[in-house]
PDB file of C-alpha atoms in Angstrom:
ATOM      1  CA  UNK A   1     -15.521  -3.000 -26.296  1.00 82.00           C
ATOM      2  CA  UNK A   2     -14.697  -3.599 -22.607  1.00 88.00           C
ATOM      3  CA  UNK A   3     -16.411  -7.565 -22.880  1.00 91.00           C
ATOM      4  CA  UNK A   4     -13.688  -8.147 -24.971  1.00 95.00           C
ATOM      5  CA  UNK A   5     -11.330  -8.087 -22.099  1.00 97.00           C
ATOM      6  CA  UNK A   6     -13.118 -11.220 -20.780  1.00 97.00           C
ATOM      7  CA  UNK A   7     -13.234 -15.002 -22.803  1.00 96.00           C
ATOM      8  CA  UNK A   8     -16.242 -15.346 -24.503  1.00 93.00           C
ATOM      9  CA  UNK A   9     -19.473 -16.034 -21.681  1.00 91.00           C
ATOM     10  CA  UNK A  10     -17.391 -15.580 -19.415  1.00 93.00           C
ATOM     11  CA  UNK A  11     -16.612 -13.811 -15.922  1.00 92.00           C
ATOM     12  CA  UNK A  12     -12.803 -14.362 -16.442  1.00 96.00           C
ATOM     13  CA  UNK A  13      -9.942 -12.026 -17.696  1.00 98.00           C
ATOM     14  CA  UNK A  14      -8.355 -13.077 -20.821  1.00 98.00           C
ATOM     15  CA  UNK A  15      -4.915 -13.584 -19.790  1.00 98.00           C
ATOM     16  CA  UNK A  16      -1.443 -15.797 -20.972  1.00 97.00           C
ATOM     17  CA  UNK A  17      -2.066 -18.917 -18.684  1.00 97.00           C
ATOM     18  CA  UNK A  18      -5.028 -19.395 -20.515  1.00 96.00           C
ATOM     19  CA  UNK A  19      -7.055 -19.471 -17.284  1.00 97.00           C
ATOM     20  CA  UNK A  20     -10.794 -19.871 -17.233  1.00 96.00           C
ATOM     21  CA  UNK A  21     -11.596 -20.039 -13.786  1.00 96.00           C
ATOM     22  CA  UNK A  22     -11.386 -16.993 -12.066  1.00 95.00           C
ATOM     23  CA  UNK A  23     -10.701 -17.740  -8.762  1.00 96.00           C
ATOM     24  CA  UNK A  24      -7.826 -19.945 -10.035  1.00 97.00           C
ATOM     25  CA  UNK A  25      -6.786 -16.545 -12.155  1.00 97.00           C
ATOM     26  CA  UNK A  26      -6.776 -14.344  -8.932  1.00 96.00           C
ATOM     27  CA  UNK A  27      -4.246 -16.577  -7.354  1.00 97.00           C
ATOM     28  CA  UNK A  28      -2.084 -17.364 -10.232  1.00 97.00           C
ATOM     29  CA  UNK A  29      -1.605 -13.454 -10.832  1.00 97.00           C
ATOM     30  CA  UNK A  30      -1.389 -13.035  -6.868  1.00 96.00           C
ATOM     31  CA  UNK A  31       1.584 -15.039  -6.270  1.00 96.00           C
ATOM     32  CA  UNK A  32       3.369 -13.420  -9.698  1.00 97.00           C
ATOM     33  CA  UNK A  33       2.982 -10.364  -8.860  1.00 97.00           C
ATOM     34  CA  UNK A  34       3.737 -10.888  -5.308  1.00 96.00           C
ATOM     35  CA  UNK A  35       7.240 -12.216  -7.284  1.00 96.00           C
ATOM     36  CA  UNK A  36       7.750  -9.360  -9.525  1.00 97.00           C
ATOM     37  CA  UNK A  37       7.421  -6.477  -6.617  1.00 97.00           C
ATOM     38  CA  UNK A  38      10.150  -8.400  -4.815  1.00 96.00           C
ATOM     39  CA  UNK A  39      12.144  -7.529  -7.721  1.00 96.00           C
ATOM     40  CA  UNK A  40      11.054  -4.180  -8.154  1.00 97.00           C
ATOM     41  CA  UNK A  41      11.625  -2.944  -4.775  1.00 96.00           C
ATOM     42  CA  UNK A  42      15.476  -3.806  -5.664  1.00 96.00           C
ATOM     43  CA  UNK A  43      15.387  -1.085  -8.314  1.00 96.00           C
ATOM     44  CA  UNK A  44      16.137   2.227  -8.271  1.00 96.00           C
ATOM     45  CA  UNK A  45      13.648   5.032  -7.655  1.00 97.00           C
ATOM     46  CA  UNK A  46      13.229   7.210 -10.858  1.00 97.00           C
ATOM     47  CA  UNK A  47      14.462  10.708 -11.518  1.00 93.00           C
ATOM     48  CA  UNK A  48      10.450  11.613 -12.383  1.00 95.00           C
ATOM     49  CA  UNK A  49       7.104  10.086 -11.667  1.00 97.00           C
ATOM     50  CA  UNK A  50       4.884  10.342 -14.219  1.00 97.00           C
ATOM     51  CA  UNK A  51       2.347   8.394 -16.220  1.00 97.00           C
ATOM     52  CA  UNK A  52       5.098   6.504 -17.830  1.00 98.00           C
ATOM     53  CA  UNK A  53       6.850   4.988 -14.903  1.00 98.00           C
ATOM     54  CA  UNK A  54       3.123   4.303 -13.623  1.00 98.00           C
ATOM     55  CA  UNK A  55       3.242   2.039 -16.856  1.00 98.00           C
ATOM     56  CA  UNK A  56       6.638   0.485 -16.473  1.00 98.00           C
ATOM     57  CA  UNK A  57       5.401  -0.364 -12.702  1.00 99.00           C
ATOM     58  CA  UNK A  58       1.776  -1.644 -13.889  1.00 99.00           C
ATOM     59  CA  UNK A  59       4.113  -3.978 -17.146  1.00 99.00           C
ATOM     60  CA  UNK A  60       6.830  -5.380 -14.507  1.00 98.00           C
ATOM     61  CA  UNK A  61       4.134  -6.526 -12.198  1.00 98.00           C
ATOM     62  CA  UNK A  62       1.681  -7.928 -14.721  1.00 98.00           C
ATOM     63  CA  UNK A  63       3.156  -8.738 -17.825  1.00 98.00           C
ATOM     64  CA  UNK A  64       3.513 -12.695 -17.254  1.00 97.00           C
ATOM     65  CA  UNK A  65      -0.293 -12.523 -16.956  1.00 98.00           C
ATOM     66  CA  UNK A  66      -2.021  -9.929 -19.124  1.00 98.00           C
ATOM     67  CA  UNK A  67      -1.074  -9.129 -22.734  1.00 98.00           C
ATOM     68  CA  UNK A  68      -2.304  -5.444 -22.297  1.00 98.00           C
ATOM     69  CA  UNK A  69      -0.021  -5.340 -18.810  1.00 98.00           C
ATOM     70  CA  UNK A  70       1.122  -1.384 -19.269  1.00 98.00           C
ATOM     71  CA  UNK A  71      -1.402   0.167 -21.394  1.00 98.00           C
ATOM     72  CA  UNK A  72      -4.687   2.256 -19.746  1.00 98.00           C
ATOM     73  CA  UNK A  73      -8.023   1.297 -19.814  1.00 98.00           C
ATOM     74  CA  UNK A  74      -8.561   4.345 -22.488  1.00 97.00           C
ATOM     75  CA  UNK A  75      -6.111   3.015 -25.218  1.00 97.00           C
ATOM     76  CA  UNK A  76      -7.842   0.681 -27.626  1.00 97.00           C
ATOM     77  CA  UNK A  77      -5.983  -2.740 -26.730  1.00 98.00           C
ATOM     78  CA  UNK A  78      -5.716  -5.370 -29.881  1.00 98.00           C
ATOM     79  CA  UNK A  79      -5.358  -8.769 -28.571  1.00 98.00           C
ATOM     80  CA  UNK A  80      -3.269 -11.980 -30.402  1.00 96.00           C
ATOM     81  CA  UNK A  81      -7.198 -13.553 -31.429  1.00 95.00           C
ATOM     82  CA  UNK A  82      -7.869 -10.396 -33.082  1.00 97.00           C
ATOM     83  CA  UNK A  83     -10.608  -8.956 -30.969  1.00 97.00           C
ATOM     84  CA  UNK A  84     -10.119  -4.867 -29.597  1.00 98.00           C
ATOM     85  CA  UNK A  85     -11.030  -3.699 -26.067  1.00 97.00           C
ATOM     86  CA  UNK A  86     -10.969  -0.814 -24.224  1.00 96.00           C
ATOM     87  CA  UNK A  87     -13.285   0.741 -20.713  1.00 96.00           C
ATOM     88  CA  UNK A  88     -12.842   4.524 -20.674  1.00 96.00           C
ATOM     89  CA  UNK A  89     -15.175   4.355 -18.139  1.00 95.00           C
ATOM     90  CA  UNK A  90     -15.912   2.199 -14.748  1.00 92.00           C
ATOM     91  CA  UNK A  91     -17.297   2.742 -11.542  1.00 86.00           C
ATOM     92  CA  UNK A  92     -17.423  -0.294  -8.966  1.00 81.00           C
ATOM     93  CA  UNK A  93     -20.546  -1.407  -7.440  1.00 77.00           C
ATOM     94  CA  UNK A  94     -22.011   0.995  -4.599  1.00 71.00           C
ATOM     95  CA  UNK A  95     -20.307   4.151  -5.704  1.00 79.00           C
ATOM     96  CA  UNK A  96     -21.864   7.013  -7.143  1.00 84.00           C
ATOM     97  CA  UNK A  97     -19.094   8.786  -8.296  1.00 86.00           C
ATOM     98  CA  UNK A  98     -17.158   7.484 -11.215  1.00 91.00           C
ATOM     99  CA  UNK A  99     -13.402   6.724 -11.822  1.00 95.00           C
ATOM    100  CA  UNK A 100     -11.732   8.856 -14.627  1.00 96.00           C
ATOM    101  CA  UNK A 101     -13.727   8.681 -18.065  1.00 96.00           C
ATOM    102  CA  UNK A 102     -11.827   8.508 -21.151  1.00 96.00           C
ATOM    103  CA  UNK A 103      -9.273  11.457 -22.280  1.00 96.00           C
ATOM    104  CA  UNK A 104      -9.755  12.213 -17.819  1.00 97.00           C
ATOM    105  CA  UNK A 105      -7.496   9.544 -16.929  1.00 98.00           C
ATOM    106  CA  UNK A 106      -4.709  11.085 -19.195  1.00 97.00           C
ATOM    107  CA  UNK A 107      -5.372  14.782 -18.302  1.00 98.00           C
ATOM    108  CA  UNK A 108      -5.264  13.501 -14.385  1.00 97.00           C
ATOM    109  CA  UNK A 109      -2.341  11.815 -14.974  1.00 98.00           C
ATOM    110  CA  UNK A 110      -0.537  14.626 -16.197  1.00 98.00           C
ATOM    111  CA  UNK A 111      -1.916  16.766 -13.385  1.00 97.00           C
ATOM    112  CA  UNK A 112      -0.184  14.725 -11.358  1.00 97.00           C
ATOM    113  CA  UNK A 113       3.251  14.684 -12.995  1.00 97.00           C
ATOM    114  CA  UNK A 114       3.134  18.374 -13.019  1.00 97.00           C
ATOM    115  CA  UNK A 115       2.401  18.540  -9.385  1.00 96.00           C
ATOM    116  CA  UNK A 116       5.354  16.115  -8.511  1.00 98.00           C
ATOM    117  CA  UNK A 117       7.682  17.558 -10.239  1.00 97.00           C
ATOM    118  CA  UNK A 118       6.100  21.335  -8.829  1.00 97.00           C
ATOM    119  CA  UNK A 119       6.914  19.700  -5.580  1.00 97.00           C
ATOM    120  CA  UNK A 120      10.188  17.955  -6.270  1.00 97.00           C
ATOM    121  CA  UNK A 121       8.749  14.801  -6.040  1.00 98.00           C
ATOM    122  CA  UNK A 122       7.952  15.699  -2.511  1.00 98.00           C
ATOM    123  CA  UNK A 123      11.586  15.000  -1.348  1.00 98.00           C
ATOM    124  CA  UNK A 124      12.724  18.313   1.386  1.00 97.00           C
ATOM    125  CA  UNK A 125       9.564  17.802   3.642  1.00 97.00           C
ATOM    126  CA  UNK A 126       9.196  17.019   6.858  1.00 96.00           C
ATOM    127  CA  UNK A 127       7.279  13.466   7.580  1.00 95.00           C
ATOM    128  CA  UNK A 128       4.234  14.766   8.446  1.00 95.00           C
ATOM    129  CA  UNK A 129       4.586  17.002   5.326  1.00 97.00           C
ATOM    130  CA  UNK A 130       5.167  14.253   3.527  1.00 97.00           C
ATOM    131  CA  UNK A 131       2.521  12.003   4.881  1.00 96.00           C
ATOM    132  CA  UNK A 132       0.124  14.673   3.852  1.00 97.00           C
ATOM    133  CA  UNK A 133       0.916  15.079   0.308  1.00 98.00           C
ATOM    134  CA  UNK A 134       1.616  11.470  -0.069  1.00 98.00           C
ATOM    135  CA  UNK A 135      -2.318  10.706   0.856  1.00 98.00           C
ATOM    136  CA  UNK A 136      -3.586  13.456  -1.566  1.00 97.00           C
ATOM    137  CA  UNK A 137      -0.845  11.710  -4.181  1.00 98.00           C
ATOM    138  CA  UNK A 138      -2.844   8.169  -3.828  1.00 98.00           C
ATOM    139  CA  UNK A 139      -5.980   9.306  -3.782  1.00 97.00           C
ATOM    140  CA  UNK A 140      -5.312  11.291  -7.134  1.00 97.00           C
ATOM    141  CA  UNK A 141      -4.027   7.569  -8.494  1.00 98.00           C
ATOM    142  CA  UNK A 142      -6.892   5.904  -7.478  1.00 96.00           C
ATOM    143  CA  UNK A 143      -9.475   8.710  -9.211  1.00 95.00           C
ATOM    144  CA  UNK A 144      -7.157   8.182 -12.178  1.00 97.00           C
ATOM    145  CA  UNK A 145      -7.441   4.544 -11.877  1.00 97.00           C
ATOM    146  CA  UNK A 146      -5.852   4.122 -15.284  1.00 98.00           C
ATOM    147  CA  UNK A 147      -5.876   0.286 -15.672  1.00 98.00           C
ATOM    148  CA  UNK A 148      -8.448  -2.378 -16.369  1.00 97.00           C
ATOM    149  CA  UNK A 149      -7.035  -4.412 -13.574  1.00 97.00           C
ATOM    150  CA  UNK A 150      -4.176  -4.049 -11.262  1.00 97.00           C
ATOM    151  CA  UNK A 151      -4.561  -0.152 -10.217  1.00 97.00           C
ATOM    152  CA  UNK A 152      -4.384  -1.008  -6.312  1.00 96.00           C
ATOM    153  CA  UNK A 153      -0.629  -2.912  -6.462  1.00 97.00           C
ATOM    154  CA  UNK A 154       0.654  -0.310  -9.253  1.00 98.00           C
ATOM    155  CA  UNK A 155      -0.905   2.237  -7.173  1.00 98.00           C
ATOM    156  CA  UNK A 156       1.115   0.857  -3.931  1.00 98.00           C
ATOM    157  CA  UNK A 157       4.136   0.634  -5.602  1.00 98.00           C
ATOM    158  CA  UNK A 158       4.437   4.143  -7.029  1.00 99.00           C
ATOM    159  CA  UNK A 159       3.989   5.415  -3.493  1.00 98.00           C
ATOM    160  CA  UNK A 160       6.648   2.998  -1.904  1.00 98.00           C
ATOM    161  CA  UNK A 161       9.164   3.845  -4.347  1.00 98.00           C
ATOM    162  CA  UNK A 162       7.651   8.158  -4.334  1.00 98.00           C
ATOM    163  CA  UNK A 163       8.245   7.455  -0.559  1.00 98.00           C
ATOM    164  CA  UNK A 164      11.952   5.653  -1.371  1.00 97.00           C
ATOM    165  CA  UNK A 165      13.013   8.657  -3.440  1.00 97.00           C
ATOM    166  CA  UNK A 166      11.749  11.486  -0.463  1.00 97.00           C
ATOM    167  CA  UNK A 167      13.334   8.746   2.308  1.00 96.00           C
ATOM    168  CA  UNK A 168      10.577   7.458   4.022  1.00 96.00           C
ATOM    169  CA  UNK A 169       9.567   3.997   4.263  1.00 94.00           C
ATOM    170  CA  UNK A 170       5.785   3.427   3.228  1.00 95.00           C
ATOM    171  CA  UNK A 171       4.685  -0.019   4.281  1.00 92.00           C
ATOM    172  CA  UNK A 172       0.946  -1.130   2.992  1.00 93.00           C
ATOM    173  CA  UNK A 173       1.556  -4.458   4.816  1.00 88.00           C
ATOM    174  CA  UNK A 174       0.636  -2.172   8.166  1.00 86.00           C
ATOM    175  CA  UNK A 175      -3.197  -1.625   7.071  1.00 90.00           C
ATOM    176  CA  UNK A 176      -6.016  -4.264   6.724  1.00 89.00           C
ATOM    177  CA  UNK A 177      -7.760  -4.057   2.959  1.00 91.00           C
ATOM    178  CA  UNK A 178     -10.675  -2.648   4.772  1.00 94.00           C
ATOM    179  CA  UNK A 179      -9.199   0.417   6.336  1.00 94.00           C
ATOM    180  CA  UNK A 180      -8.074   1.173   2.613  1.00 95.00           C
ATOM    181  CA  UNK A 181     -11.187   0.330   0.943  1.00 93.00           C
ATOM    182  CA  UNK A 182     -13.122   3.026   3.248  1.00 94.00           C
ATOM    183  CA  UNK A 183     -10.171   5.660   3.256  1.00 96.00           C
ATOM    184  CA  UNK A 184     -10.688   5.523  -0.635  1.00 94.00           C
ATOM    185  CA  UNK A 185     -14.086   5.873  -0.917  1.00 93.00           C
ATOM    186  CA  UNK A 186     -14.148   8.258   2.137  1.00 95.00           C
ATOM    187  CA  UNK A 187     -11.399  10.728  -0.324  1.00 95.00           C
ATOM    188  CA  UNK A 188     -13.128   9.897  -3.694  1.00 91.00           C
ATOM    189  CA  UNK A 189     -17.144   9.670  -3.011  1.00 91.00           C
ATOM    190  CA  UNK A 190     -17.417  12.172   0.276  1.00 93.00           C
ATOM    191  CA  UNK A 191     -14.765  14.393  -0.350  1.00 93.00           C
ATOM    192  CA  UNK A 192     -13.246  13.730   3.072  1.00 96.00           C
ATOM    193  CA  UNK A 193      -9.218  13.463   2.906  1.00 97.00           C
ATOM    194  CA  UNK A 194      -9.058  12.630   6.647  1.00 97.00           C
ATOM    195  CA  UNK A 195      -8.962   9.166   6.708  1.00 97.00           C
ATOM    196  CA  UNK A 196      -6.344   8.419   3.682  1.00 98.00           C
ATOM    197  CA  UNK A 197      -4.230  11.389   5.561  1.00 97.00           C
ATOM    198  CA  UNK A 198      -4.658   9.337   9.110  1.00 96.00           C
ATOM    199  CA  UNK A 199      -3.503   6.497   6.924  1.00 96.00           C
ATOM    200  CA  UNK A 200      -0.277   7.791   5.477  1.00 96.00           C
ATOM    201  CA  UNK A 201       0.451   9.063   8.835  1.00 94.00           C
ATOM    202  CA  UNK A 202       0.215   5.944  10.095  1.00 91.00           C
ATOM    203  CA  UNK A 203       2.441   3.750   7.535  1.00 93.00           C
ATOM    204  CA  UNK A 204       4.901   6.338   7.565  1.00 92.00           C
ATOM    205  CA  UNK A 205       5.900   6.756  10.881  1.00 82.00           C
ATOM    206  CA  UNK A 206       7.984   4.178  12.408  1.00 67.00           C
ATOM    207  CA  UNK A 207       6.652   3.979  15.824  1.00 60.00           C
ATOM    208  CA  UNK A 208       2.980   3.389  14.946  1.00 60.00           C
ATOM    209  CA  UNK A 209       4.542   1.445  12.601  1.00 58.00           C
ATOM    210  CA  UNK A 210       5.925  -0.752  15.766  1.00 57.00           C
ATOM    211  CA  UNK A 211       2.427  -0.826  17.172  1.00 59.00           C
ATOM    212  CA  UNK A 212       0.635  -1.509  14.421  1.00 57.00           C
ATOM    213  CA  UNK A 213       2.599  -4.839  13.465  1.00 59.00           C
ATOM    214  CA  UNK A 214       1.909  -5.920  16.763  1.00 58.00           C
ATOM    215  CA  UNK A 215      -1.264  -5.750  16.328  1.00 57.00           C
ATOM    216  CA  UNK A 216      -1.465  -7.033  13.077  1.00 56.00           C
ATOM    217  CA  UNK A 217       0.548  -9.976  14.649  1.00 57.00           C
ATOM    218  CA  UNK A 218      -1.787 -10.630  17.237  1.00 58.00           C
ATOM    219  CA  UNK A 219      -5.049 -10.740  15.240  1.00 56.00           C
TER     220      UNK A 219
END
């Protein structure tokens, strides 16, 4: 059922604009979602992460665009025209190993809750302790990858406002999309933690945060 996301012959997410061109889509949903996490970063962290605020995050950020903005990719989605979809499975081009399948992404999900909460939200550790859990955190999120679109900025925004709640300041404007592309598939297809651990330690700590907006600035 996971065509039925898409118009009919066509590359293109259904979504509320009524948008057939998909570049034109991708910018449309940029900029409001680029809106809506201006307003989100003015709320309150919550008292416990778990699948459900993942939900609330993934609905504030894309609910002007997609009618199934909040529900996973493993919950049967029934659209206004009448048609059903769902993907309990994906894996992106190049990779061998999969993203969640089915029933996995809730089970994961859960996993993860438990953890968080095991850990008190990982709030009481030192930055580097932080940093560290924070990078095994994401890369749990992204094996999850609960949504049919939109995992990446939910993804982000969990672990600014995980971050907000332990007091540390997690910026994702520090890193280029390629350094997160390869510390992903580094974690998720190599088993290799390193590089999303270098990462966190990175975006977390405020004076290679200094140095690395210079050089962002200067590129």
């Amino acid at each position: 059922m996971e065509h039925n996301y898409f118009y009919k012959n066509s590359a293109t997410l259904k979504n509320k604009h009524g948008i057939k061109n998909p570049r034109k889509l991708y910018e449309r949903c940029a900029h409001e979602t680029a809106r809506e996490a201006v307003n989100f970063r003015l709320e309150p962290p919550p008292g416990k992460f778990d699948a459900a605020y993942l939900r609330t995050i993934h609905w504030c950020l894309f609910h002007n665009t997609f009618e199934w903005a909040g529900v996973t990719r493993d919950q049967p989605f029934t659209f206004e025209d009448g048609s059903t979809a769902c993907m309990p499975a994906m894996r992106p081009k190049g990779y061998k190993v999969p993203f969640a399948v089915g029933s996995q992404i809730q089970r994961e999900l859960k996993k993860l809750e438990q953890r968080l909460t095991a850990k008190n939200n990982l709030q009481g550790l030192s930055r580097q302790e932080f940093a560290a859990n924070a990078a095994e955190v994401f890369t749990a999120l992204d094996h999850a990858h609960p949504f049919r679109k939109g995992n990446g900025r939910t993804q982000r925004m969990f672990m600014e406002k995980l971050g907000q709640a332990a007091g540390y300041k997690i910026d994702f404007s520090l890193i280029t999309k390629e350094r997160m592309t390869y510390a992903s598939i580094e974690a998720m297809q190599h088993n290799n933690p390193e590089p999303m651990k270098d990462l966190f330690e990175d975006i977390t700590h405020p004076q290679k945060s200094l140095l690395l907006k210079e050089f962002i600035s200067q590129m």
